Every structure is written in structure tokens, then in C-alpha cells.
mmCIF file of C-alpha atoms in Angstrom:
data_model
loop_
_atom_site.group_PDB
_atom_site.id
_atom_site.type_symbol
_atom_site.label_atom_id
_atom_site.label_comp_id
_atom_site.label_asym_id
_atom_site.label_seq_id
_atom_site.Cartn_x
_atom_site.Cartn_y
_atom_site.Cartn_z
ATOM 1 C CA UNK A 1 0.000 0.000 0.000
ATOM 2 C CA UNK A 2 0.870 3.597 -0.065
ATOM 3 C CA UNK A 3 3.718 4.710 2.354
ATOM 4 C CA UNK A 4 3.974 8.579 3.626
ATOM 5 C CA UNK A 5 6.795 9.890 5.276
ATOM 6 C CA UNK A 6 6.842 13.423 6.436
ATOM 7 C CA UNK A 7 10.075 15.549 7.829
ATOM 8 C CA UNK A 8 10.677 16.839 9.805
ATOM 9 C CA UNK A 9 8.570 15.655 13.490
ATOM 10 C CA UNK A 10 9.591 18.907 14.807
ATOM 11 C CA UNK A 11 10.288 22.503 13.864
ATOM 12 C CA UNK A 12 10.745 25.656 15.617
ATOM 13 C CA UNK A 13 10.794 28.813 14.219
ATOM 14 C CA UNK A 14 10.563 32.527 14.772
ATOM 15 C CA UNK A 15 7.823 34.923 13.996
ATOM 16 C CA UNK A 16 8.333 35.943 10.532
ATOM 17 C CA UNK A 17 10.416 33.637 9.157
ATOM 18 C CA UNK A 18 9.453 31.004 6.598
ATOM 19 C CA UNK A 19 9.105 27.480 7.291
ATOM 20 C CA UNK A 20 9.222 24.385 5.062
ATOM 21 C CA UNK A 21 7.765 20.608 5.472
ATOM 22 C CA UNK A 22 8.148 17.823 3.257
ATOM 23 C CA UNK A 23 6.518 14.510 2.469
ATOM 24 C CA UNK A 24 7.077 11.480 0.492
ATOM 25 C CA UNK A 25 5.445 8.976 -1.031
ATOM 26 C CA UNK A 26 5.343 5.337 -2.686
ATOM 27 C CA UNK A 27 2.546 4.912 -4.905
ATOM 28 C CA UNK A 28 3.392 6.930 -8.336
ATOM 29 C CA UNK A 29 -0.418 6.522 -9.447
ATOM 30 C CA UNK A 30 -1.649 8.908 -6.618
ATOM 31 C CA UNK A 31 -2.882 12.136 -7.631
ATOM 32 C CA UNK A 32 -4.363 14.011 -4.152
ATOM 33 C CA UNK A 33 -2.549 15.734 -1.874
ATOM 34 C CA UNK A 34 -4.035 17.750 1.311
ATOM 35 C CA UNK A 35 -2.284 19.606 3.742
ATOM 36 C CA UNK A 36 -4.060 19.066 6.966
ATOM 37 C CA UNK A 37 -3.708 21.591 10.359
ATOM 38 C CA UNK A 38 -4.355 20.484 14.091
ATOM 39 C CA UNK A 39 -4.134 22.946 16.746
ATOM 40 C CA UNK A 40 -4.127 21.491 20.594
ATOM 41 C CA UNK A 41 -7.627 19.494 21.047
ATOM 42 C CA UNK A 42 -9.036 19.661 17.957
ATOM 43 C CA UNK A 43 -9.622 18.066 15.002
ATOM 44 C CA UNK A 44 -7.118 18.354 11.852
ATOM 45 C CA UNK A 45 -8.450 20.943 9.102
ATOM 46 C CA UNK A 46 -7.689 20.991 5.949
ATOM 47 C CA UNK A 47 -5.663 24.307 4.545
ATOM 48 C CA UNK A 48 -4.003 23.601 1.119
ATOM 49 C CA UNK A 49 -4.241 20.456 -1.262
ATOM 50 C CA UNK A 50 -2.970 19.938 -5.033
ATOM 51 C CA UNK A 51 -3.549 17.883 -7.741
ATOM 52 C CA UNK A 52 -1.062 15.916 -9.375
ATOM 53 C CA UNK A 53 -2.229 17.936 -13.108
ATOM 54 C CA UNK A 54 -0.353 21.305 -10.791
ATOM 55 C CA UNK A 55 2.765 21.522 -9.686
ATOM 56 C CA UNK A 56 2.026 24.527 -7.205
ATOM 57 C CA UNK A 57 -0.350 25.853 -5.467
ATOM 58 C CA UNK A 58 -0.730 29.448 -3.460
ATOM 59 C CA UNK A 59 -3.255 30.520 -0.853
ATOM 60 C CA UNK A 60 -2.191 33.925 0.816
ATOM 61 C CA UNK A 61 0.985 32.937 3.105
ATOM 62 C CA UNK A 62 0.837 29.390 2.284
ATOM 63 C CA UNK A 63 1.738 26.760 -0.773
ATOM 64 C CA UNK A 64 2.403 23.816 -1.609
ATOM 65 C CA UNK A 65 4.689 22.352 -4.126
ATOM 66 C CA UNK A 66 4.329 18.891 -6.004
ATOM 67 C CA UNK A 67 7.148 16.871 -7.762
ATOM 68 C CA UNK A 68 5.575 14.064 -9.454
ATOM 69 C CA UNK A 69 8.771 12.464 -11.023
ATOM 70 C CA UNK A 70 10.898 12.595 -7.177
ATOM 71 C CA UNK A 71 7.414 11.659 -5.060
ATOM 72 C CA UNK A 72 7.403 14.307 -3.210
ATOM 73 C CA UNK A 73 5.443 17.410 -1.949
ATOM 74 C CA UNK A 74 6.149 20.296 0.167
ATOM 75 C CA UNK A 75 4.187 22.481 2.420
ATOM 76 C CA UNK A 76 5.619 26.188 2.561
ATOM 77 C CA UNK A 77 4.027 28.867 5.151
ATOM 78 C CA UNK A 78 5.812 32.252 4.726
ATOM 79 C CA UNK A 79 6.233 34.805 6.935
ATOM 80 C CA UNK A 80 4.463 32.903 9.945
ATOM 81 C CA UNK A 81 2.850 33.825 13.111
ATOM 82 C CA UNK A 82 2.668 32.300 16.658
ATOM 83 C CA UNK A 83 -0.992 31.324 15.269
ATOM 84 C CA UNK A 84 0.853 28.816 12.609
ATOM 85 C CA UNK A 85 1.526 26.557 15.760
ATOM 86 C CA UNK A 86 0.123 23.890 15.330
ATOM 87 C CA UNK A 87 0.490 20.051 14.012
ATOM 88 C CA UNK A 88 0.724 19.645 10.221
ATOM 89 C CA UNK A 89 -0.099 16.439 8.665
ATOM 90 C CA UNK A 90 0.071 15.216 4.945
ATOM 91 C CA UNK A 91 -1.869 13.023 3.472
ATOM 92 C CA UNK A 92 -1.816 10.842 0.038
ATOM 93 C CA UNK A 93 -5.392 9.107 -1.555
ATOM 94 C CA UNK A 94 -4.108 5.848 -2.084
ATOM 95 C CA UNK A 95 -5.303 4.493 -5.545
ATOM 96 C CA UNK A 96 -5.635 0.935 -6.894
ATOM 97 C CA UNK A 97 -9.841 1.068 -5.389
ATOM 98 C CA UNK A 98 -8.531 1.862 -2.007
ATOM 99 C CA UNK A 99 -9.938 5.874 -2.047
ATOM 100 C CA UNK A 100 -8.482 6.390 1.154
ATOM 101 C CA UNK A 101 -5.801 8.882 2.341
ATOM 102 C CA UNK A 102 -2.700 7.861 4.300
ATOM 103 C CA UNK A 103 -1.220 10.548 6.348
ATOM 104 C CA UNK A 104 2.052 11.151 7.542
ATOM 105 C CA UNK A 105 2.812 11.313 10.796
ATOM 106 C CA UNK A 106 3.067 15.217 11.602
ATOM 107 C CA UNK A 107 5.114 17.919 12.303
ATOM 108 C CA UNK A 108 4.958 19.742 14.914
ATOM 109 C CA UNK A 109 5.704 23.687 13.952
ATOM 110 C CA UNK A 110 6.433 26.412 16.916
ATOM 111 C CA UNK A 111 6.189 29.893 15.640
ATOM 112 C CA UNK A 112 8.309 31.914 18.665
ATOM 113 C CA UNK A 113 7.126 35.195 18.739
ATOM 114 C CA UNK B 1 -23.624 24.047 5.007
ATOM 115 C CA UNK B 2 -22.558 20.872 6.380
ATOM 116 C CA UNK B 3 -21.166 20.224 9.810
ATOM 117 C CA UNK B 4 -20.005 17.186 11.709
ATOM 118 C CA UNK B 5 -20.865 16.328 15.468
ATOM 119 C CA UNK B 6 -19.020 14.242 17.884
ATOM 120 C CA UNK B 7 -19.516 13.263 21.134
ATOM 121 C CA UNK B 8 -18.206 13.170 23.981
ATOM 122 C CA UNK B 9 -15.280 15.340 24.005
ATOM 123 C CA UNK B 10 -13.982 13.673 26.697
ATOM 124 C CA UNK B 11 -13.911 10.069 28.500
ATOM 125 C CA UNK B 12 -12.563 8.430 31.332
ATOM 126 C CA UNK B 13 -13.138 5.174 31.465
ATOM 127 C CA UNK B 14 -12.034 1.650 33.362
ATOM 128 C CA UNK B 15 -10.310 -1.393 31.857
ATOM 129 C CA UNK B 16 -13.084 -3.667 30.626
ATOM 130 C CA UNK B 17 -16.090 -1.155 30.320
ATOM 131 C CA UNK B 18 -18.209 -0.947 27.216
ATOM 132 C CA UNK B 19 -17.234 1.905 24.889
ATOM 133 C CA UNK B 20 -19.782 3.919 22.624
ATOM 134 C CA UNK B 21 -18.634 6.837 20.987
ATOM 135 C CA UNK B 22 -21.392 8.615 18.431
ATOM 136 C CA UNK B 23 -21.004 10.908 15.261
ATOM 137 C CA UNK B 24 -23.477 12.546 13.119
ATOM 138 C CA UNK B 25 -23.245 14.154 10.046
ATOM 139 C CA UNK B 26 -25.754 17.083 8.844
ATOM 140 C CA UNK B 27 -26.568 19.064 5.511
ATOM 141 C CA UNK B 28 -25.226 16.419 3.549
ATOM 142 C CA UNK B 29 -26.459 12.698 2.057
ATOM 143 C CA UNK B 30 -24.607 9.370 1.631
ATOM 144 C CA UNK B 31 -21.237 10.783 2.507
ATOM 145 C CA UNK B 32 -18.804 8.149 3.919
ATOM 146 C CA UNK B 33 -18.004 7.850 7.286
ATOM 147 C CA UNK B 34 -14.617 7.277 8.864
ATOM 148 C CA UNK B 35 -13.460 6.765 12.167
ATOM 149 C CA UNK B 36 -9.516 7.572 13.110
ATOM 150 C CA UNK B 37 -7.172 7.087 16.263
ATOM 151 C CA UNK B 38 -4.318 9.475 17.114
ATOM 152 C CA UNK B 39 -2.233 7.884 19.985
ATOM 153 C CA UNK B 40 -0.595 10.412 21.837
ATOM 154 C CA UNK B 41 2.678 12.381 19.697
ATOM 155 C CA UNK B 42 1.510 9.854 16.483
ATOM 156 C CA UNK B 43 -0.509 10.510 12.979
ATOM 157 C CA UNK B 44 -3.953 9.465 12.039
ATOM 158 C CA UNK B 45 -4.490 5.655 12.046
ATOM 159 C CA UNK B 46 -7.790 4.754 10.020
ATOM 160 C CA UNK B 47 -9.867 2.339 12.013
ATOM 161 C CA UNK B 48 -13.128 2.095 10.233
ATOM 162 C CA UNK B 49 -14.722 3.386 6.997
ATOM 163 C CA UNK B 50 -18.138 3.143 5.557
ATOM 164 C CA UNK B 51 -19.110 4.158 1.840
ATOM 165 C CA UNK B 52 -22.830 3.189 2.966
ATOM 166 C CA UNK B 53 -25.606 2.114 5.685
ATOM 167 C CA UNK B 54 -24.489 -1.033 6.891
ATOM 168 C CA UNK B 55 -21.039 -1.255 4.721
ATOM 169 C CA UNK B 56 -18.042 -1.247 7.441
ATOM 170 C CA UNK B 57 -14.258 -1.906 6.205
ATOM 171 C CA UNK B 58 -11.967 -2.436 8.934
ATOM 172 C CA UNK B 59 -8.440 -1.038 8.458
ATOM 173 C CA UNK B 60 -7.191 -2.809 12.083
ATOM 174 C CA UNK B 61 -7.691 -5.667 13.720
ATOM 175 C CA UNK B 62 -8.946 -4.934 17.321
ATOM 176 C CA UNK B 63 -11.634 -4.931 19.941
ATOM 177 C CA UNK B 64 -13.502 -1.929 18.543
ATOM 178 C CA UNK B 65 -16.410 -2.464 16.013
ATOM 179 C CA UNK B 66 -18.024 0.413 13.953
ATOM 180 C CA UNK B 67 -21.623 0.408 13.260
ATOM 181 C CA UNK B 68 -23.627 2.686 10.686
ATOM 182 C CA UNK B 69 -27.295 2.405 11.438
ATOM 183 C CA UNK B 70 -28.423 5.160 9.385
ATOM 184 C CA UNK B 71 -26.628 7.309 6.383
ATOM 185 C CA UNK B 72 -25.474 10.034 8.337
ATOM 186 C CA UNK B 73 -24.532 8.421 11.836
ATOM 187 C CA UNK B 74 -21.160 6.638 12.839
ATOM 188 C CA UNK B 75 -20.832 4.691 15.968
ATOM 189 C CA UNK B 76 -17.405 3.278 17.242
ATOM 190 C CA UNK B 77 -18.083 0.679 20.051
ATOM 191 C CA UNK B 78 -16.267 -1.956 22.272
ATOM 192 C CA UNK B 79 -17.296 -4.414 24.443
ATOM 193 C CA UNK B 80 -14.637 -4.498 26.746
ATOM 194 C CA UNK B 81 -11.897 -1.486 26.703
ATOM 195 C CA UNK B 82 -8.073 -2.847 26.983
ATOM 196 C CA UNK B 83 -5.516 0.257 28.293
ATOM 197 C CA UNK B 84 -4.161 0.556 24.714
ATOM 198 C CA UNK B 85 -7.565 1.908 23.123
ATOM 199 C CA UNK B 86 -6.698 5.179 24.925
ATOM 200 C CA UNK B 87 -6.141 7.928 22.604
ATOM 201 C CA UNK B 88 -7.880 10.525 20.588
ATOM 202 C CA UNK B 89 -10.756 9.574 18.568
ATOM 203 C CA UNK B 90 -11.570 11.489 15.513
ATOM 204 C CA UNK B 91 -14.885 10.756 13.110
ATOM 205 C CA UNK B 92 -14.977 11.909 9.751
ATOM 206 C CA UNK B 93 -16.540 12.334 6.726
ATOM 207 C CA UNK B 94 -15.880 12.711 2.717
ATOM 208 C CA UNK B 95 -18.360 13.165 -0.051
ATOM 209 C CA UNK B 96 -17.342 9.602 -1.587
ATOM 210 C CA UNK B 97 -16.842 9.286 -5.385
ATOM 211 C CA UNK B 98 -18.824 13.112 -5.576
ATOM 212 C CA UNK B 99 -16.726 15.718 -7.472
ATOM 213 C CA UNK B 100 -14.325 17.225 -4.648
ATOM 214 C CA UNK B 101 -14.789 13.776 -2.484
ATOM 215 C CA UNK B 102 -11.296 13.613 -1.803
ATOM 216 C CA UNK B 103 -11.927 16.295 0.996
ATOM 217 C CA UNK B 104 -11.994 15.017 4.491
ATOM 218 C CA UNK B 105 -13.708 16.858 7.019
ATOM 219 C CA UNK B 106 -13.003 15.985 10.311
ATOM 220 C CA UNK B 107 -14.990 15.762 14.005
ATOM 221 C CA UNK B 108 -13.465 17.813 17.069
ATOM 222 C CA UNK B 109 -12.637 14.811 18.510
ATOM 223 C CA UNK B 110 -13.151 12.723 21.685
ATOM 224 C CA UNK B 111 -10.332 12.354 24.023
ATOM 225 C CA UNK B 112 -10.550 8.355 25.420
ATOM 226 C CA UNK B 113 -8.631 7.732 29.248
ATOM 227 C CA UNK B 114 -8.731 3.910 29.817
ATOM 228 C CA UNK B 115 -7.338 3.488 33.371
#
């Protein structure tokens, strides 16, 4: 089945600056990827996703980037605030019937103030 | 517009004790239904999923069952709670094979103790 790996678990940063996480995956047939946000107690919500037919997409401070031919995808978030903390997860929609999206594990983003 | 409830937010329960965790969904019809576990500093691990009243795929062997007894209601259940069921439980929903189904929208969650 599909396999996501996301980097990095952990990243601190301070207000303003721009920060970067990046996922990969297995299954070259897959062709959705969100970009889901979980602050403390709640549950995720999704901010960003791309097709594979785009290789970037923009939304205000945040994109995301797609590679199709390396299998990977990035989430950017420029100029960030303490509000940014939060988890981030990835996520994949596995193909071959499944219709379900795998998820990386998350990274954890600090925005220091 | 559509919105998702879960409940309860929060649950303490003993070793052994039945479990029963509902979620509804509203403004929406035949959407599927998932249920998700995130153990504590760990990602999303699918449990159940339903494209359908009645239709449950399990992802992971385990004591819980899911149950959909109507189109718009997801019920996570166990007859007897082990201490490794504790985590957060998260219910969510898609629009299925419906243009933008992809799109997961997600419960606020239920926070499971087993002591």
C-alpha cells in the first residue's frame, strides 16, 4: 500500500520567518494531496491540497509544491505567526480502489514570537 | 452548510467497560463515514470506513467495532476497553466518489482515558 513519510517531526521557528515541510510517497499513481492543520484538542483541518495535473499551489501565506517524477510534496508557510503553531499532517489518496488517504505522521511547527 | 458532530469530548473510562462513541453528520447525504485514532505524539491511524448504511471496512484488527445504522450516523463501540484503546478519537466524513470527495472533514474529537 501507499507509504507517507513526512520531515521533519519537529520545527521551531521565529515569527516571521518562513518554514518548510516535506513529504514522500510510494505509490506513483496517486494524484491528491491535502495539507491538513491540528491545533491542541481539535480536530485536523484541511488548509491547502494539489492535484497531481499542478505543480504549485498558493493561498495567501501558504503553498504547496508537487514533484511528481521525485514523489514528493512540500508544504511552505511564509512569513508565519505564533498562530501557525500547530500540528501539520500530509496526506496521500491511495489508488488501486482503495480511495483512502494515508497521512504522515506530523510535524509539529512552533512559531516563537 | 454541512457540519459534523461528535460526542463526547472527553472520557474516562475503566479497563473492561463498554465503549460507545457517536457521530453525526448534517446538511449532507450518503457521505462516507470514517473513524480515526491518534495515539498520543503519532498521525492518524484509520480504524473504520463506511461508503454506505451497513457497509463497514476495517483497516485494524482490534476490539472496537463500527456500526452505521443510518446514512449520516457513525458509531465506534467496544465491548470491553483494553488500556491501549486510549487515545484521541476522531470521526470523519468525505463526499465519496462526488466531485471534490477527496476532501476530508473531520470531528473535534473525543479524548478516550482507559485506566
Amino acid at each position: 500500500g501507499e507509504n507517507v513519510e513526512q520531515h521533519p517531526s519537529t520545527l521551531s521557528v521565529q515569527e516571521g520567518d518562513s518554514a518548510v515541510i516535506k513529504c514522500t510517497y510510494s505509490d506513483s499513481a496517486s494524484n491528491y494531496f491535502p495539507w491538513y492543520k491540528q491545533e491542541l484538542g481539535k480536530g485536523p483541518q484541511l488548509i491547502i491540497d494539489i492535484r497531481s495535473n499542478v505543480g504549485e499551489k498558493k493561498d495567501q501565506r501558504i503553498a504547496v509544491t508537487l514533484n511528481k517524477t521525485a514523489k514528493h510534496f512540500s508544504l511552505h508557510i511564509t512569513e508565519t505567526q505564533p498562530e501557525d503553531s500547530a500540528v501539520y499532517f500530509c496526506a496521500v489518496l491511495g489508488r488501486g480502489g482503495s480511495e483512502k488517504l494515508v497521512f504522515g505522521k506530523g510535524t509539529k511547527l512552533t512559531v516563537n514570537p | 452548510s454541512q457540519t459534523i458532530h461528535q460526542w463526547p469530548a472527553t472520557l474516562v473510562q475503566p479497563v473492561g467497560s463498554p465503549l460507545s462513541l457517536e457521530c453525526t453528520v448534517e446538511g449532507t447525504s450518503n457521505p462516507n463515514l470514517y473513524w480515526y485514532r491518534q495515539a498520543a505524539g503519532r498521525g492518524l491511524q484509520l480504524l473504520f470506513y463506511s461508503v454506505g448504511i451497513g457497509q463497514i471496512s476495517s483497516e485494524v484488527p482490534q476490539n472496537l467495532s463500527a456500526s452505521r445504522p443510518q446514512d449520516r450516523q457513525f458509531i465506534l463501540s467496544s465491548k470491553k476497553l483494553l488500556l491501549s484503546d486510549s487515545g484521541f478519537y476522531l470521526c470523519a466524513w468525505s463526499r465519496g466518489r462526488a466531485v471534490g470527495g477527496e476532501k476530508l472533514f473531520f470531528g473535534s474529537g473525543t479524548q478516550l482515558s482507559v485506566l
